mmCIF file of C-alpha atoms in Angstrom:
data_model
loop_
_atom_site.group_PDB
_atom_site.id
_atom_site.type_symbol
_atom_site.label_atom_id
_atom_site.label_comp_id
_atom_site.label_asym_id
_atom_site.label_seq_id
_atom_site.Cartn_x
_atom_site.Cartn_y
_atom_site.Cartn_z
ATOM 1 C CA MET D 1 -92.409 -21.368 4.460
ATOM 2 C CA VAL D 2 -95.706 -20.746 2.646
ATOM 3 C CA ARG D 3 -95.945 -22.783 -0.570
ATOM 4 C CA VAL D 4 -97.770 -20.960 -3.390
ATOM 5 C CA PHE D 5 -99.169 -22.160 -6.730
ATOM 6 C CA LEU D 6 -100.016 -19.652 -9.518
ATOM 7 C CA VAL D 7 -102.805 -20.047 -12.090
ATOM 8 C CA ASP D 8 -103.012 -17.419 -14.851
ATOM 9 C CA ASP D 9 -103.181 -17.826 -18.617
ATOM 10 C CA HIS D 10 -100.812 -14.893 -19.189
ATOM 11 C CA GLU D 11 -97.215 -16.053 -18.820
ATOM 12 C CA VAL D 12 -95.919 -12.505 -18.316
ATOM 13 C CA VAL D 13 -98.277 -12.061 -15.347
ATOM 14 C CA ARG D 14 -97.236 -15.406 -13.877
ATOM 15 C CA ARG D 15 -93.558 -14.588 -14.239
ATOM 16 C CA GLY D 16 -93.960 -11.202 -12.558
ATOM 17 C CA VAL D 17 -95.986 -12.599 -9.664
ATOM 18 C CA ALA D 18 -93.617 -15.539 -9.271
ATOM 19 C CA GLU D 19 -90.573 -13.265 -9.058
ATOM 20 C CA LEU D 20 -92.323 -11.002 -6.547
ATOM 21 C CA LEU D 21 -93.431 -13.804 -4.225
ATOM 22 C CA ASP D 22 -90.271 -15.870 -4.582
ATOM 23 C CA SER D 23 -88.230 -12.869 -3.476
ATOM 24 C CA GLN D 24 -89.882 -13.045 -0.057
ATOM 25 C CA PRO D 25 -88.015 -15.140 2.537
ATOM 26 C CA ASP D 26 -91.194 -16.857 3.766
ATOM 27 C CA LEU D 27 -92.885 -17.539 0.392
ATOM 28 C CA GLU D 28 -92.050 -20.209 -2.190
ATOM 29 C CA ILE D 29 -93.539 -20.787 -5.665
ATOM 30 C CA VAL D 30 -94.050 -24.530 -6.085
ATOM 31 C CA GLY D 31 -95.831 -24.570 -9.450
ATOM 32 C CA GLU D 32 -97.669 -22.707 -12.196
ATOM 33 C CA ALA D 33 -100.472 -23.401 -14.672
ATOM 34 C CA GLY D 34 -102.258 -21.551 -17.463
ATOM 35 C CA THR D 35 -105.471 -23.606 -17.598
ATOM 36 C CA CYS D 36 -107.929 -25.274 -15.210
ATOM 37 C CA ARG D 37 -106.922 -28.722 -16.406
ATOM 38 C CA GLU D 38 -103.209 -28.096 -15.830
ATOM 39 C CA ALA D 39 -103.944 -26.540 -12.452
ATOM 40 C CA LEU D 40 -105.940 -29.494 -11.141
ATOM 41 C CA ASP D 41 -103.255 -31.975 -12.158
ATOM 42 C CA ARG D 42 -100.325 -29.946 -10.838
ATOM 43 C CA ILE D 43 -101.983 -28.848 -7.600
ATOM 44 C CA ALA D 44 -102.750 -32.495 -6.845
ATOM 45 C CA ALA D 45 -99.051 -33.235 -7.339
ATOM 46 C CA THR D 46 -97.662 -30.296 -5.324
ATOM 47 C CA LEU D 47 -100.366 -29.677 -2.659
ATOM 48 C CA PRO D 48 -99.481 -26.016 -2.006
ATOM 49 C CA ASP D 49 -100.696 -23.975 0.941
ATOM 50 C CA ILE D 50 -102.135 -21.233 -1.296
ATOM 51 C CA ALA D 51 -103.411 -21.244 -4.887
ATOM 52 C CA VAL D 52 -103.498 -17.782 -6.496
ATOM 53 C CA LEU D 53 -106.146 -17.963 -9.238
ATOM 54 C CA ASP D 54 -107.196 -15.709 -12.089
ATOM 55 C CA VAL D 55 -110.971 -15.507 -12.604
ATOM 56 C CA HIS D 56 -111.021 -15.989 -16.387
ATOM 57 C CA LEU D 57 -109.121 -18.952 -17.859
ATOM 58 C CA PRO D 58 -109.151 -20.495 -21.354
ATOM 59 C CA ASP D 59 -111.005 -23.669 -20.347
ATOM 60 C CA GLY D 60 -113.159 -22.415 -17.493
ATOM 61 C CA ASN D 61 -113.242 -19.828 -14.730
ATOM 62 C CA GLY D 62 -111.353 -19.395 -11.522
ATOM 63 C CA ALA D 63 -114.407 -19.692 -9.281
ATOM 64 C CA ASP D 64 -115.247 -23.161 -10.594
ATOM 65 C CA LEU D 65 -111.585 -24.098 -10.317
ATOM 66 C CA CYS D 66 -111.519 -22.817 -6.724
ATOM 67 C CA ARG D 67 -114.568 -24.910 -5.861
ATOM 68 C CA GLU D 68 -112.990 -28.011 -7.370
ATOM 69 C CA ILE D 69 -109.705 -27.441 -5.528
ATOM 70 C CA ARG D 70 -111.492 -26.928 -2.209
ATOM 71 C CA GLN D 71 -113.542 -30.088 -2.705
ATOM 72 C CA ARG D 72 -110.497 -32.197 -3.533
ATOM 73 C CA HIS D 73 -107.883 -30.603 -1.235
ATOM 74 C CA ARG D 74 -109.377 -28.843 1.775
ATOM 75 C CA GLN D 75 -105.920 -27.835 3.002
ATOM 76 C CA VAL D 76 -105.314 -25.660 -0.086
ATOM 77 C CA ARG D 77 -106.656 -22.124 0.372
ATOM 78 C CA CYS D 78 -107.509 -20.035 -2.716
ATOM 79 C CA LEU D 79 -106.866 -16.351 -3.371
ATOM 80 C CA MET D 80 -108.596 -14.877 -6.438
ATOM 81 C CA PHE D 81 -106.295 -12.419 -8.215
ATOM 82 C CA THR D 82 -108.026 -10.747 -11.144
ATOM 83 C CA ALA D 83 -108.555 -7.604 -13.172
ATOM 84 C CA PHE D 84 -112.347 -7.976 -12.951
ATOM 85 C CA ASP D 85 -114.088 -5.992 -10.212
ATOM 86 C CA ASP D 86 -117.757 -6.965 -10.461
ATOM 87 C CA ASP D 87 -120.362 -8.358 -8.109
ATOM 88 C CA ASP D 88 -120.893 -11.569 -10.083
ATOM 89 C CA ALA D 89 -117.217 -12.528 -9.915
ATOM 90 C CA VAL D 90 -117.001 -11.740 -6.197
ATOM 91 C CA PHE D 91 -120.240 -13.614 -5.521
ATOM 92 C CA ALA D 92 -119.051 -16.663 -7.460
ATOM 93 C CA SER D 93 -115.770 -16.598 -5.545
ATOM 94 C CA ILE D 94 -117.554 -16.488 -2.190
ATOM 95 C CA LEU D 95 -119.765 -19.417 -3.174
ATOM 96 C CA ALA D 96 -116.649 -21.312 -4.281
ATOM 97 C CA ASP D 97 -115.137 -20.889 -0.779
ATOM 98 C CA ALA D 98 -112.306 -18.565 -1.835
ATOM 99 C CA SER D 99 -110.339 -17.066 1.048
ATOM 100 C CA GLY D 100 -109.706 -13.761 -0.674
ATOM 101 C CA TYR D 101 -110.345 -11.565 -3.710
ATOM 102 C CA LEU D 102 -107.665 -9.103 -4.842
ATOM 103 C CA LEU D 103 -107.521 -6.930 -7.957
ATOM 104 C CA LYS D 104 -104.464 -6.944 -10.206
ATOM 105 C CA SER D 105 -104.370 -3.165 -9.895
ATOM 106 C CA ALA D 106 -103.167 -3.652 -6.305
ATOM 107 C CA HIS D 107 -99.563 -2.923 -5.413
ATOM 108 C CA GLY D 108 -97.067 -5.760 -5.059
ATOM 109 C CA VAL D 109 -96.906 -5.255 -1.307
ATOM 110 C CA ASP D 110 -100.691 -5.768 -1.161
ATOM 111 C CA LEU D 111 -100.409 -9.119 -2.936
ATOM 112 C CA VAL D 112 -97.617 -10.285 -0.629
ATOM 113 C CA ARG D 113 -99.651 -9.229 2.408
ATOM 114 C CA ALA D 114 -102.772 -10.957 1.053
ATOM 115 C CA VAL D 115 -100.936 -14.249 0.499
ATOM 116 C CA ARG D 116 -99.565 -14.161 4.033
ATOM 117 C CA GLN D 117 -102.954 -13.326 5.541
ATOM 118 C CA VAL D 118 -104.726 -16.085 3.618
ATOM 119 C CA ALA D 119 -102.006 -18.507 4.749
ATOM 120 C CA GLU D 120 -102.834 -17.502 8.345
ATOM 121 C CA GLY D 121 -106.462 -18.446 7.783
ATOM 122 C CA ARG D 122 -107.891 -14.945 7.345
ATOM 123 C CA ARG D 123 -110.599 -14.136 4.781
ATOM 124 C CA LEU D 124 -110.047 -11.121 2.545
ATOM 125 C CA ILE D 125 -113.471 -10.591 1.012
ATOM 126 C CA ASN D 126 -115.111 -7.158 1.097
ATOM 127 C CA PRO D 127 -117.666 -7.409 3.944
ATOM 128 C CA VAL D 128 -120.350 -5.578 1.935
ATOM 129 C CA ALA D 129 -119.958 -8.017 -0.952
ATOM 130 C CA ALA D 130 -119.981 -10.947 1.466
ATOM 131 C CA ALA D 131 -123.219 -9.732 3.069
ATOM 132 C CA ARG D 132 -124.822 -9.257 -0.350
ATOM 133 C CA ALA D 133 -123.774 -12.760 -1.379
ATOM 134 C CA ALA D 134 -125.163 -14.224 1.847
ATOM 135 C CA GLN D 135 -128.512 -12.523 1.204
ATOM 136 C CA GLN D 136 -128.608 -13.825 -2.345
ATOM 137 C CA MET D 137 -127.790 -17.345 -1.142
ATOM 138 C CA ARG D 138 -130.758 -17.243 1.239
ATOM 139 C CA THR D 139 -133.134 -16.337 -1.603
ATOM 140 C CA MET D 140 -131.730 -18.676 -4.262
ATOM 141 C CA PRO D 141 -133.677 -21.833 -5.122
ATOM 142 C CA ALA D 142 -132.085 -25.038 -3.852
ATOM 143 C CA GLU D 143 -129.539 -26.442 -6.323
ATOM 144 C CA ASP D 144 -130.269 -29.886 -7.706
ATOM 145 C CA PRO D 145 -127.943 -32.207 -5.725
ATOM 146 C CA ARG D 146 -127.170 -34.135 -8.917
ATOM 147 C CA PHE D 147 -125.448 -31.063 -10.358
ATOM 148 C CA GLY D 148 -123.333 -30.817 -7.216
ATOM 149 C CA SER D 149 -121.981 -34.303 -7.901
ATOM 150 C CA LEU D 150 -120.407 -33.201 -11.183
ATOM 151 C CA GLY D 151 -116.757 -32.230 -11.470
ATOM 152 C CA LEU D 152 -115.492 -29.043 -13.107
ATOM 153 C CA ARG D 153 -114.921 -30.628 -16.514
ATOM 154 C CA GLU D 154 -118.288 -32.393 -16.457
ATOM 155 C CA ARG D 155 -120.045 -29.100 -15.721
ATOM 156 C CA GLN D 156 -118.247 -27.427 -18.610
ATOM 157 C CA ILE D 157 -119.266 -30.199 -20.975
ATOM 158 C CA LEU D 158 -122.856 -30.154 -19.715
ATOM 159 C CA ALA D 159 -123.092 -26.414 -20.446
ATOM 160 C CA LEU D 160 -121.724 -26.942 -23.957
ATOM 161 C CA ILE D 161 -124.153 -29.796 -24.604
ATOM 162 C CA ALA D 162 -126.966 -27.453 -23.574
ATOM 163 C CA ASP D 163 -125.614 -24.986 -26.140
ATOM 164 C CA GLY D 164 -126.020 -27.666 -28.808
ATOM 165 C CA LEU D 165 -122.361 -28.571 -29.391
ATOM 166 C CA THR D 166 -121.380 -32.046 -30.582
ATOM 167 C CA ASN D 167 -118.635 -34.077 -28.909
ATOM 168 C CA ARG D 168 -116.258 -33.092 -31.704
ATOM 169 C CA LEU D 169 -116.914 -29.367 -31.248
ATOM 170 C CA ILE D 170 -116.673 -29.693 -27.464
ATOM 171 C CA ALA D 171 -113.330 -31.456 -27.866
ATOM 172 C CA GLU D 172 -112.042 -28.656 -30.095
ATOM 173 C CA GLN D 173 -113.204 -25.933 -27.709
ATOM 174 C CA LEU D 174 -111.745 -27.550 -24.584
ATOM 175 C CA GLY D 175 -108.592 -28.926 -26.176
ATOM 176 C CA LEU D 176 -109.480 -32.553 -25.467
ATOM 177 C CA ALA D 177 -109.593 -35.727 -27.509
ATOM 178 C CA GLU D 178 -113.078 -36.548 -28.800
ATOM 179 C CA LYS D 179 -112.888 -39.946 -27.074
ATOM 180 C CA THR D 180 -112.106 -38.217 -23.785
ATOM 181 C CA VAL D 181 -115.178 -36.011 -24.170
ATOM 182 C CA LYS D 182 -117.282 -39.098 -24.905
ATOM 183 C CA ASN D 183 -116.041 -40.687 -21.667
ATOM 184 C CA TYR D 184 -116.861 -37.523 -19.706
ATOM 185 C CA VAL D 185 -120.352 -37.463 -21.210
ATOM 186 C CA SER D 186 -120.963 -41.089 -20.210
ATOM 187 C CA THR D 187 -119.826 -40.439 -16.631
ATOM 188 C CA MET D 188 -121.862 -37.231 -16.436
ATOM 189 C CA LEU D 189 -125.047 -38.951 -17.645
ATOM 190 C CA ALA D 190 -124.566 -41.719 -15.077
ATOM 191 C CA LYS D 191 -124.194 -39.178 -12.249
ATOM 192 C CA LEU D 192 -127.322 -37.328 -13.392
ATOM 193 C CA GLY D 193 -129.302 -40.546 -13.802
ATOM 194 C CA LEU D 194 -129.986 -39.761 -17.475
ATOM 195 C CA GLU D 195 -129.764 -41.890 -20.604
ATOM 196 C CA HIS D 196 -128.915 -39.497 -23.423
ATOM 197 C CA ARG D 197 -127.544 -36.024 -24.106
ATOM 198 C CA THR D 198 -130.915 -34.500 -25.011
ATOM 199 C CA GLN D 199 -132.056 -35.153 -21.462
ATOM 200 C CA ALA D 200 -128.839 -33.589 -20.206
ATOM 201 C CA ALA D 201 -129.448 -30.457 -22.287
ATOM 202 C CA LEU D 202 -132.986 -30.166 -20.897
ATOM 203 C CA PHE D 203 -131.687 -30.690 -17.352
ATOM 204 C CA GLU D 204 -129.109 -27.905 -17.722
ATOM 205 C CA ASN D 205 -131.557 -25.455 -19.335
ATOM 206 C CA ASP D 206 -134.151 -26.101 -16.613
ATOM 207 C CA ARG D 207 -131.472 -25.619 -13.950
ATOM 208 C CA LYS D 208 -130.359 -22.304 -15.460
ATOM 209 C CA HIS D 209 -133.930 -21.044 -15.757
ATOM 210 C CA ALA D 210 -134.641 -21.927 -12.110
ATOM 211 C CA ARG D 211 -131.467 -20.145 -11.008
ATOM 212 C CA ASP D 212 -132.199 -17.060 -13.132
ATOM 213 C CA ASP D 213 -135.827 -16.904 -11.938
ATOM 214 C CA GLY D 214 -134.627 -17.104 -8.339
ATOM 215 C CA ALA D 215 -132.107 -14.309 -8.897
ATOM 216 C CA ALA D 216 -134.781 -12.161 -10.589
ATOM 217 C CA GLY D 217 -137.163 -12.725 -7.687
ATOM 218 C CA SER D 218 -134.445 -11.718 -5.242
ATOM 219 C CA ALA D 219 -133.739 -8.516 -7.172
ATOM 220 C CA SER D 220 -137.448 -7.581 -7.287
ATOM 221 C CA HIS D 221 -137.614 -7.678 -3.474
ATOM 222 C CA ARG D 222 -134.702 -5.328 -2.952
#
């Protein structure tokens, strides 16, 4: 029996997918979530075989969520299931170690087949997109290892700090208590080896500029 967890912010979509997969004799829905935060908590509690993830979620994106799941629970494979068919989303999913990428325009039988194939350890990423992502990875500047130490929520908060948001505004946007955001900021600063949020904002802006410059350089050589 393959145990499946669904992450999508649209309840109607989750219900339809759940009914489809649960109707299969070898598939079982063990949990659902509509946000990244709910997903991380509930996946830790259920430890499914497969997590089916939407790309765009209210408090983050599916690629970052996939990366976090894979870092915490290597046994959980991730299948991206989204309406967005663009290179950036596919590239982000490949970097996040997703096992597959399937559009919501696919037929139900395609989704069932994809879940089974991912459960068997197969990768369902378009080979052309995978090759393009591999080329881009080779030409990207090395990521600051300090950024790699941050969790999903800390990365979200860092990006919002770089955008100039206060703890109160960050709390409102992410649906957290202001005290919780303050705790995340303190932990994030410690991991980055920084003392205050202005330094964090500069760190994030410099990191983005380096990444964008690297991507631009890669494009100019094509």
